[in-house]
Amino acid sequence: MKKRKLVLSTGNQHKVEEIKNILEGLSIEVVSKKDVGLGELDVVEDGYTLEENSLKKAKALAEELDYMVLADDSGLFVDILNGEPGVYSSRYAGEEGNDVKNNNKLLHELKDISLNKRGAKFKTVIVLITENKEIIVVSGECAGKIGFELKGKNGFGYDPLFIPEGYNETFAELGEEVKNKISHRAKALENLKEALKNILEVS
């Protein structure tokens, strides 16, 4: 039986591999937008919520393809900063994807704040659009706190600062194997896996 294609709205190979690993065992072939010749398709993420951004990216891809498509958006929401950086996580310091500047800005915003007031959560929203343009939205979150300094060499983004609940190390110290079991994206993908199982069974 031919596997159905699932096209991801990302050029981030790290994310592609992570999603492939978590969805392993399903009768689908996971590929990136670059793999189907749409690597240049860029969408301005100007939504006010993670869901708006995910939906916008997924719809742009679905308009070009007859395959299932998937887009996600993630953010770090810090309690004492009223949910900042939130939807602006990847450009918190003003420059898209500059992890060093973003982490430094966050540390600066939280200086003199004690550990018990540094609560935060990572959230991911995933939008899947099926071949017949049905829209499925799932989400996942991981609670924790923000450390006082960058620790660990693994991961990306705010991973060297984020200490998940139940652990004393940051995501960057815990490494990929642990992160892929407990992270916001892992939880969202587990929810997606259930939705995909239903879709595959029905058809």
PDB file of C-alpha atoms in Angstrom:
ATOM      1  CA  MET A   1       0.000   0.000   0.000  1.00  0.00           C
ATOM      2  CA  LYS A   2       1.346   3.407  -0.996  1.00  0.00           C
ATOM      3  CA  LYS A   3       2.095   5.729   1.896  1.00  0.00           C
ATOM      4  CA  ARG A   4       0.296   9.051   2.008  1.00  0.00           C
ATOM      5  CA  LYS A   5       2.513  12.116   2.029  1.00  0.00           C
ATOM      6  CA  LEU A   6       2.547  14.620   4.878  1.00  0.00           C
ATOM      7  CA  VAL A   7       4.296  17.859   3.900  1.00  0.00           C
ATOM      8  CA  LEU A   8       5.723  20.030   6.687  1.00  0.00           C
ATOM      9  CA  SER A   9       5.722  23.811   6.403  1.00  0.00           C
ATOM     10  CA  THR A  10       9.279  24.097   7.682  1.00  0.00           C
ATOM     11  CA  GLY A  11      12.790  24.297   6.342  1.00  0.00           C
ATOM     12  CA  ASN A  12      14.190  23.342   9.757  1.00  0.00           C
ATOM     13  CA  GLN A  13      15.701  19.867   9.256  1.00  0.00           C
ATOM     14  CA  HIS A  14      15.948  19.379  13.029  1.00  0.00           C
ATOM     15  CA  LYS A  15      12.169  19.806  13.284  1.00  0.00           C
ATOM     16  CA  VAL A  16      11.570  17.488  10.301  1.00  0.00           C
ATOM     17  CA  GLU A  17      13.569  14.677  11.974  1.00  0.00           C
ATOM     18  CA  GLU A  18      11.830  15.234  15.321  1.00  0.00           C
ATOM     19  CA  ILE A  19       8.381  14.970  13.710  1.00  0.00           C
ATOM     20  CA  LYS A  20       9.435  11.900  11.667  1.00  0.00           C
ATOM     21  CA  ASN A  21      10.608  10.139  14.845  1.00  0.00           C
ATOM     22  CA  ILE A  22       7.441  10.834  16.804  1.00  0.00           C
ATOM     23  CA  LEU A  23       5.104   9.849  13.936  1.00  0.00           C
ATOM     24  CA  GLU A  24       7.081   6.697  13.154  1.00  0.00           C
ATOM     25  CA  GLY A  25       4.945   3.625  12.640  1.00  0.00           C
ATOM     26  CA  LEU A  26       2.125   5.446  10.857  1.00  0.00           C
ATOM     27  CA  SER A  27       1.538   4.742   7.180  1.00  0.00           C
ATOM     28  CA  ILE A  28       2.660   8.207   6.062  1.00  0.00           C
ATOM     29  CA  GLU A  29       5.759   9.638   4.435  1.00  0.00           C
ATOM     30  CA  VAL A  30       6.909  12.808   6.203  1.00  0.00           C
ATOM     31  CA  VAL A  31       8.663  15.351   3.942  1.00  0.00           C
ATOM     32  CA  SER A  32       9.539  19.053   4.140  1.00  0.00           C
ATOM     33  CA  LYS A  33       8.155  21.774   1.850  1.00  0.00           C
ATOM     34  CA  LYS A  34      11.619  21.908   0.269  1.00  0.00           C
ATOM     35  CA  ASP A  35      11.293  18.229  -0.717  1.00  0.00           C
ATOM     36  CA  VAL A  36       8.221  19.063  -2.828  1.00  0.00           C
ATOM     37  CA  GLY A  37       9.802  22.119  -4.479  1.00  0.00           C
ATOM     38  CA  LEU A  38       8.210  24.769  -2.239  1.00  0.00           C
ATOM     39  CA  GLY A  39      11.277  25.719  -0.204  1.00  0.00           C
ATOM     40  CA  GLU A  40      10.864  29.354  -1.247  1.00  0.00           C
ATOM     41  CA  LEU A  41       7.287  29.580   0.072  1.00  0.00           C
ATOM     42  CA  ASP A  42       7.579  32.056   2.935  1.00  0.00           C
ATOM     43  CA  VAL A  43       4.654  33.213   5.037  1.00  0.00           C
ATOM     44  CA  VAL A  44       4.714  36.333   7.209  1.00  0.00           C
ATOM     45  CA  GLU A  45       3.860  35.204  10.746  1.00  0.00           C
ATOM     46  CA  ASP A  46       1.907  38.261  11.827  1.00  0.00           C
ATOM     47  CA  GLY A  47      -0.853  36.514  13.774  1.00  0.00           C
ATOM     48  CA  TYR A  48      -1.626  37.435  17.384  1.00  0.00           C
ATOM     49  CA  THR A  49      -1.736  33.802  18.494  1.00  0.00           C
ATOM     50  CA  LEU A  50       0.211  30.616  17.799  1.00  0.00           C
ATOM     51  CA  GLU A  51      -2.925  29.144  16.222  1.00  0.00           C
ATOM     52  CA  GLU A  52      -3.318  32.075  13.788  1.00  0.00           C
ATOM     53  CA  ASN A  53       0.300  31.697  12.620  1.00  0.00           C
ATOM     54  CA  SER A  54       0.062  27.907  12.257  1.00  0.00           C
ATOM     55  CA  LEU A  55      -3.198  28.177  10.332  1.00  0.00           C
ATOM     56  CA  LYS A  56      -1.777  30.826   8.012  1.00  0.00           C
ATOM     57  CA  LYS A  57       1.288  28.695   7.181  1.00  0.00           C
ATOM     58  CA  ALA A  58      -0.746  25.506   6.720  1.00  0.00           C
ATOM     59  CA  LYS A  59      -3.313  27.187   4.437  1.00  0.00           C
ATOM     60  CA  ALA A  60      -0.592  28.724   2.245  1.00  0.00           C
ATOM     61  CA  LEU A  61       0.914  25.259   1.739  1.00  0.00           C
ATOM     62  CA  ALA A  62      -2.457  23.523   1.253  1.00  0.00           C
ATOM     63  CA  GLU A  63      -3.293  25.937  -1.572  1.00  0.00           C
ATOM     64  CA  GLU A  64      -0.256  24.672  -3.495  1.00  0.00           C
ATOM     65  CA  LEU A  65      -0.587  20.926  -2.826  1.00  0.00           C
ATOM     66  CA  ASP A  66      -3.012  18.027  -2.826  1.00  0.00           C
ATOM     67  CA  TYR A  67      -1.189  16.244   0.014  1.00  0.00           C
ATOM     68  CA  MET A  68      -1.790  16.456   3.758  1.00  0.00           C
ATOM     69  CA  VAL A  69       0.097  19.450   5.148  1.00  0.00           C
ATOM     70  CA  LEU A  70       1.250  20.407   8.619  1.00  0.00           C
ATOM     71  CA  ALA A  71       2.394  23.682  10.155  1.00  0.00           C
ATOM     72  CA  ASP A  72       3.248  24.531  13.738  1.00  0.00           C
ATOM     73  CA  ASP A  73       4.115  27.539  15.828  1.00  0.00           C
ATOM     74  CA  SER A  74       5.671  27.522  19.276  1.00  0.00           C
ATOM     75  CA  GLY A  75       6.336  30.105  21.935  1.00  0.00           C
ATOM     76  CA  LEU A  76       7.672  30.599  25.443  1.00  0.00           C
ATOM     77  CA  PHE A  77       5.220  32.262  27.833  1.00  0.00           C
ATOM     78  CA  VAL A  78       6.740  33.693  31.036  1.00  0.00           C
ATOM     79  CA  ASP A  79       4.230  34.290  33.851  1.00  0.00           C
ATOM     80  CA  ILE A  80       5.747  37.392  35.435  1.00  0.00           C
ATOM     81  CA  LEU A  81       6.206  39.024  31.997  1.00  0.00           C
ATOM     82  CA  ASN A  82       2.460  38.702  31.263  1.00  0.00           C
ATOM     83  CA  GLY A  83       3.108  35.866  28.814  1.00  0.00           C
ATOM     84  CA  GLU A  84       6.006  37.459  26.946  1.00  0.00           C
ATOM     85  CA  PRO A  85       7.816  36.658  24.671  1.00  0.00           C
ATOM     86  CA  GLY A  86       4.893  34.420  23.603  1.00  0.00           C
ATOM     87  CA  VAL A  87       4.040  34.593  19.913  1.00  0.00           C
ATOM     88  CA  TYR A  88       7.124  36.806  19.375  1.00  0.00           C
ATOM     89  CA  SER A  89       9.546  34.268  20.893  1.00  0.00           C
ATOM     90  CA  SER A  90      11.733  33.837  17.805  1.00  0.00           C
ATOM     91  CA  ARG A  91      12.138  37.607  17.334  1.00  0.00           C
ATOM     92  CA  TYR A  92      11.940  38.789  20.957  1.00  0.00           C
ATOM     93  CA  ALA A  93      15.091  40.912  20.693  1.00  0.00           C
ATOM     94  CA  GLY A  94      14.025  42.296  17.304  1.00  0.00           C
ATOM     95  CA  GLU A  95      15.951  40.011  14.966  1.00  0.00           C
ATOM     96  CA  GLU A  96      14.343  36.798  13.651  1.00  0.00           C
ATOM     97  CA  GLY A  97      15.940  33.640  15.036  1.00  0.00           C
ATOM     98  CA  ASN A  98      18.834  35.243  16.955  1.00  0.00           C
ATOM     99  CA  ASP A  99      18.923  32.853  19.926  1.00  0.00           C
ATOM    100  CA  VAL A 100      21.799  34.634  21.670  1.00  0.00           C
ATOM    101  CA  LYS A 101      20.085  38.036  21.636  1.00  0.00           C
ATOM    102  CA  ASN A 102      16.697  36.555  22.577  1.00  0.00           C
ATOM    103  CA  ASN A 103      18.135  34.668  25.567  1.00  0.00           C
ATOM    104  CA  ASN A 104      20.094  37.705  26.735  1.00  0.00           C
ATOM    105  CA  LYS A 105      17.011  39.900  26.545  1.00  0.00           C
ATOM    106  CA  LEU A 106      14.996  37.382  28.576  1.00  0.00           C
ATOM    107  CA  LEU A 107      17.726  37.200  31.242  1.00  0.00           C
ATOM    108  CA  HIS A 108      17.801  40.991  31.379  1.00  0.00           C
ATOM    109  CA  GLU A 109      13.995  41.212  31.772  1.00  0.00           C
ATOM    110  CA  LEU A 110      14.139  38.706  34.649  1.00  0.00           C
ATOM    111  CA  LYS A 111      17.149  40.096  36.504  1.00  0.00           C
ATOM    112  CA  ASP A 112      16.549  40.331  40.276  1.00  0.00           C
ATOM    113  CA  ILE A 113      13.523  38.003  39.965  1.00  0.00           C
ATOM    114  CA  SER A 114      13.725  35.045  42.370  1.00  0.00           C
ATOM    115  CA  LEU A 115      13.449  31.445  41.121  1.00  0.00           C
ATOM    116  CA  ASN A 116       9.970  30.873  42.590  1.00  0.00           C
ATOM    117  CA  LYS A 117       8.661  33.746  40.437  1.00  0.00           C
ATOM    118  CA  ARG A 118      10.289  32.582  37.182  1.00  0.00           C
ATOM    119  CA  GLY A 119       7.505  30.199  36.127  1.00  0.00           C
ATOM    120  CA  ALA A 120       6.995  29.728  32.382  1.00  0.00           C
ATOM    121  CA  LYS A 121       5.566  27.357  29.830  1.00  0.00           C
ATOM    122  CA  PHE A 122       6.391  26.369  26.296  1.00  0.00           C
ATOM    123  CA  LYS A 123       3.374  25.944  24.008  1.00  0.00           C
ATOM    124  CA  THR A 124       3.021  24.465  20.526  1.00  0.00           C
ATOM    125  CA  VAL A 125      -0.001  24.613  18.236  1.00  0.00           C
ATOM    126  CA  ILE A 126      -0.068  22.292  15.224  1.00  0.00           C
ATOM    127  CA  VAL A 127      -2.471  22.641  12.313  1.00  0.00           C
ATOM    128  CA  LEU A 128      -3.010  19.701   9.968  1.00  0.00           C
ATOM    129  CA  ILE A 129      -4.958  20.136   6.730  1.00  0.00           C
ATOM    130  CA  THR A 130      -6.019  16.885   5.048  1.00  0.00           C
ATOM    131  CA  GLU A 131      -6.176  16.196   1.309  1.00  0.00           C
ATOM    132  CA  ASN A 132      -9.878  17.143   1.286  1.00  0.00           C
ATOM    133  CA  LYS A 133      -9.020  20.377   3.168  1.00  0.00           C
ATOM    134  CA  GLU A 134     -10.352  19.346   6.585  1.00  0.00           C
ATOM    135  CA  ILE A 135      -8.561  21.342   9.319  1.00  0.00           C
ATOM    136  CA  ILE A 136      -7.405  19.687  12.549  1.00  0.00           C
ATOM    137  CA  VAL A 137      -5.824  21.718  15.372  1.00  0.00           C
ATOM    138  CA  VAL A 138      -3.903  20.154  18.272  1.00  0.00           C
ATOM    139  CA  SER A 139      -1.685  21.655  20.961  1.00  0.00           C
ATOM    140  CA  GLY A 140       0.748  20.742  23.699  1.00  0.00           C
ATOM    141  CA  GLU A 141       2.488  22.506  26.539  1.00  0.00           C
ATOM    142  CA  CYS A 142       5.359  21.958  28.944  1.00  0.00           C
ATOM    143  CA  ALA A 143       5.577  23.861  32.232  1.00  0.00           C
ATOM    144  CA  GLY A 144       8.801  24.829  33.935  1.00  0.00           C
ATOM    145  CA  LYS A 145      10.885  27.805  34.966  1.00  0.00           C
ATOM    146  CA  ILE A 146      13.590  30.079  33.590  1.00  0.00           C
ATOM    147  CA  GLY A 147      17.129  29.593  34.929  1.00  0.00           C
ATOM    148  CA  PHE A 148      19.588  32.351  35.835  1.00  0.00           C
ATOM    149  CA  GLU A 149      22.190  31.469  33.206  1.00  0.00           C
ATOM    150  CA  LEU A 150      22.575  29.561  29.947  1.00  0.00           C
ATOM    151  CA  LYS A 151      23.340  25.881  30.561  1.00  0.00           C
ATOM    152  CA  GLY A 152      23.840  22.972  28.167  1.00  0.00           C
ATOM    153  CA  LYS A 153      24.962  22.559  24.585  1.00  0.00           C
ATOM    154  CA  ASN A 154      21.974  20.732  23.039  1.00  0.00           C
ATOM    155  CA  GLY A 155      18.786  22.112  21.548  1.00  0.00           C
ATOM    156  CA  PHE A 156      18.057  25.585  20.224  1.00  0.00           C
ATOM    157  CA  GLY A 157      16.062  28.710  21.072  1.00  0.00           C
ATOM    158  CA  TYR A 158      15.434  29.080  24.801  1.00  0.00           C
ATOM    159  CA  ASP A 159      16.454  25.473  25.604  1.00  0.00           C
ATOM    160  CA  PRO A 160      19.584  26.540  27.609  1.00  0.00           C
ATOM    161  CA  LEU A 161      17.374  28.612  29.969  1.00  0.00           C
ATOM    162  CA  PHE A 162      14.206  26.496  30.288  1.00  0.00           C
ATOM    163  CA  ILE A 163      14.104  24.001  33.182  1.00  0.00           C
ATOM    164  CA  PRO A 164      11.077  21.689  32.739  1.00  0.00           C
ATOM    165  CA  GLU A 165       8.951  20.749  35.740  1.00  0.00           C
ATOM    166  CA  GLY A 166      10.298  17.748  37.629  1.00  0.00           C
ATOM    167  CA  TYR A 167      13.890  18.303  36.456  1.00  0.00           C
ATOM    168  CA  ASN A 168      16.870  20.337  37.662  1.00  0.00           C
ATOM    169  CA  GLU A 169      18.521  20.621  34.240  1.00  0.00           C
ATOM    170  CA  THR A 170      17.616  22.756  31.244  1.00  0.00           C
ATOM    171  CA  PHE A 171      16.291  21.278  27.990  1.00  0.00           C
ATOM    172  CA  ALA A 172      19.775  21.917  26.545  1.00  0.00           C
ATOM    173  CA  GLU A 173      21.382  19.845  29.314  1.00  0.00           C
ATOM    174  CA  LEU A 174      18.791  17.038  29.229  1.00  0.00           C
ATOM    175  CA  GLY A 175      19.370  16.453  25.501  1.00  0.00           C
ATOM    176  CA  GLU A 176      17.186  15.449  22.618  1.00  0.00           C
ATOM    177  CA  GLU A 177      16.070  12.031  23.812  1.00  0.00           C
ATOM    178  CA  VAL A 178      14.529  13.348  27.045  1.00  0.00           C
ATOM    179  CA  LYS A 179      13.229  16.542  25.423  1.00  0.00           C
ATOM    180  CA  ASN A 180      11.454  14.586  22.671  1.00  0.00           C
ATOM    181  CA  LYS A 181       9.489  12.697  25.352  1.00  0.00           C
ATOM    182  CA  ILE A 182       8.383  15.632  27.518  1.00  0.00           C
ATOM    183  CA  SER A 183       8.428  18.764  25.343  1.00  0.00           C
ATOM    184  CA  HIS A 184       5.469  20.879  24.239  1.00  0.00           C
ATOM    185  CA  ARG A 185       6.008  19.766  20.620  1.00  0.00           C
ATOM    186  CA  ALA A 186       6.217  16.096  21.638  1.00  0.00           C
ATOM    187  CA  LYS A 187       2.888  16.387  23.472  1.00  0.00           C
ATOM    188  CA  ALA A 188       1.242  18.180  20.554  1.00  0.00           C
ATOM    189  CA  LEU A 189       2.591  15.536  18.149  1.00  0.00           C
ATOM    190  CA  GLU A 190       1.266  12.707  20.344  1.00  0.00           C
ATOM    191  CA  ASN A 191      -2.172  14.355  20.095  1.00  0.00           C
ATOM    192  CA  LEU A 192      -1.680  14.683  16.344  1.00  0.00           C
ATOM    193  CA  LYS A 193      -0.703  11.014  16.109  1.00  0.00           C
ATOM    194  CA  GLU A 194      -4.102  10.031  17.507  1.00  0.00           C
ATOM    195  CA  ALA A 195      -5.879  12.304  15.020  1.00  0.00           C
ATOM    196  CA  LEU A 196      -3.818  10.901  12.154  1.00  0.00           C
ATOM    197  CA  LYS A 197      -4.591   7.309  13.189  1.00  0.00           C
ATOM    198  CA  ASN A 198      -8.308   8.126  12.918  1.00  0.00           C
ATOM    199  CA  ILE A 199      -7.857   9.779   9.511  1.00  0.00           C
ATOM    200  CA  LEU A 200      -5.877   6.802   8.174  1.00  0.00           C
ATOM    201  CA  GLU A 201      -8.413   4.290   9.533  1.00  0.00           C
ATOM    202  CA  VAL A 202     -11.412   6.115   8.045  1.00  0.00           C
ATOM    203  CA  SER A 203      -9.848   6.201   4.589  1.00  0.00           C
TER     204      SER A 203
END
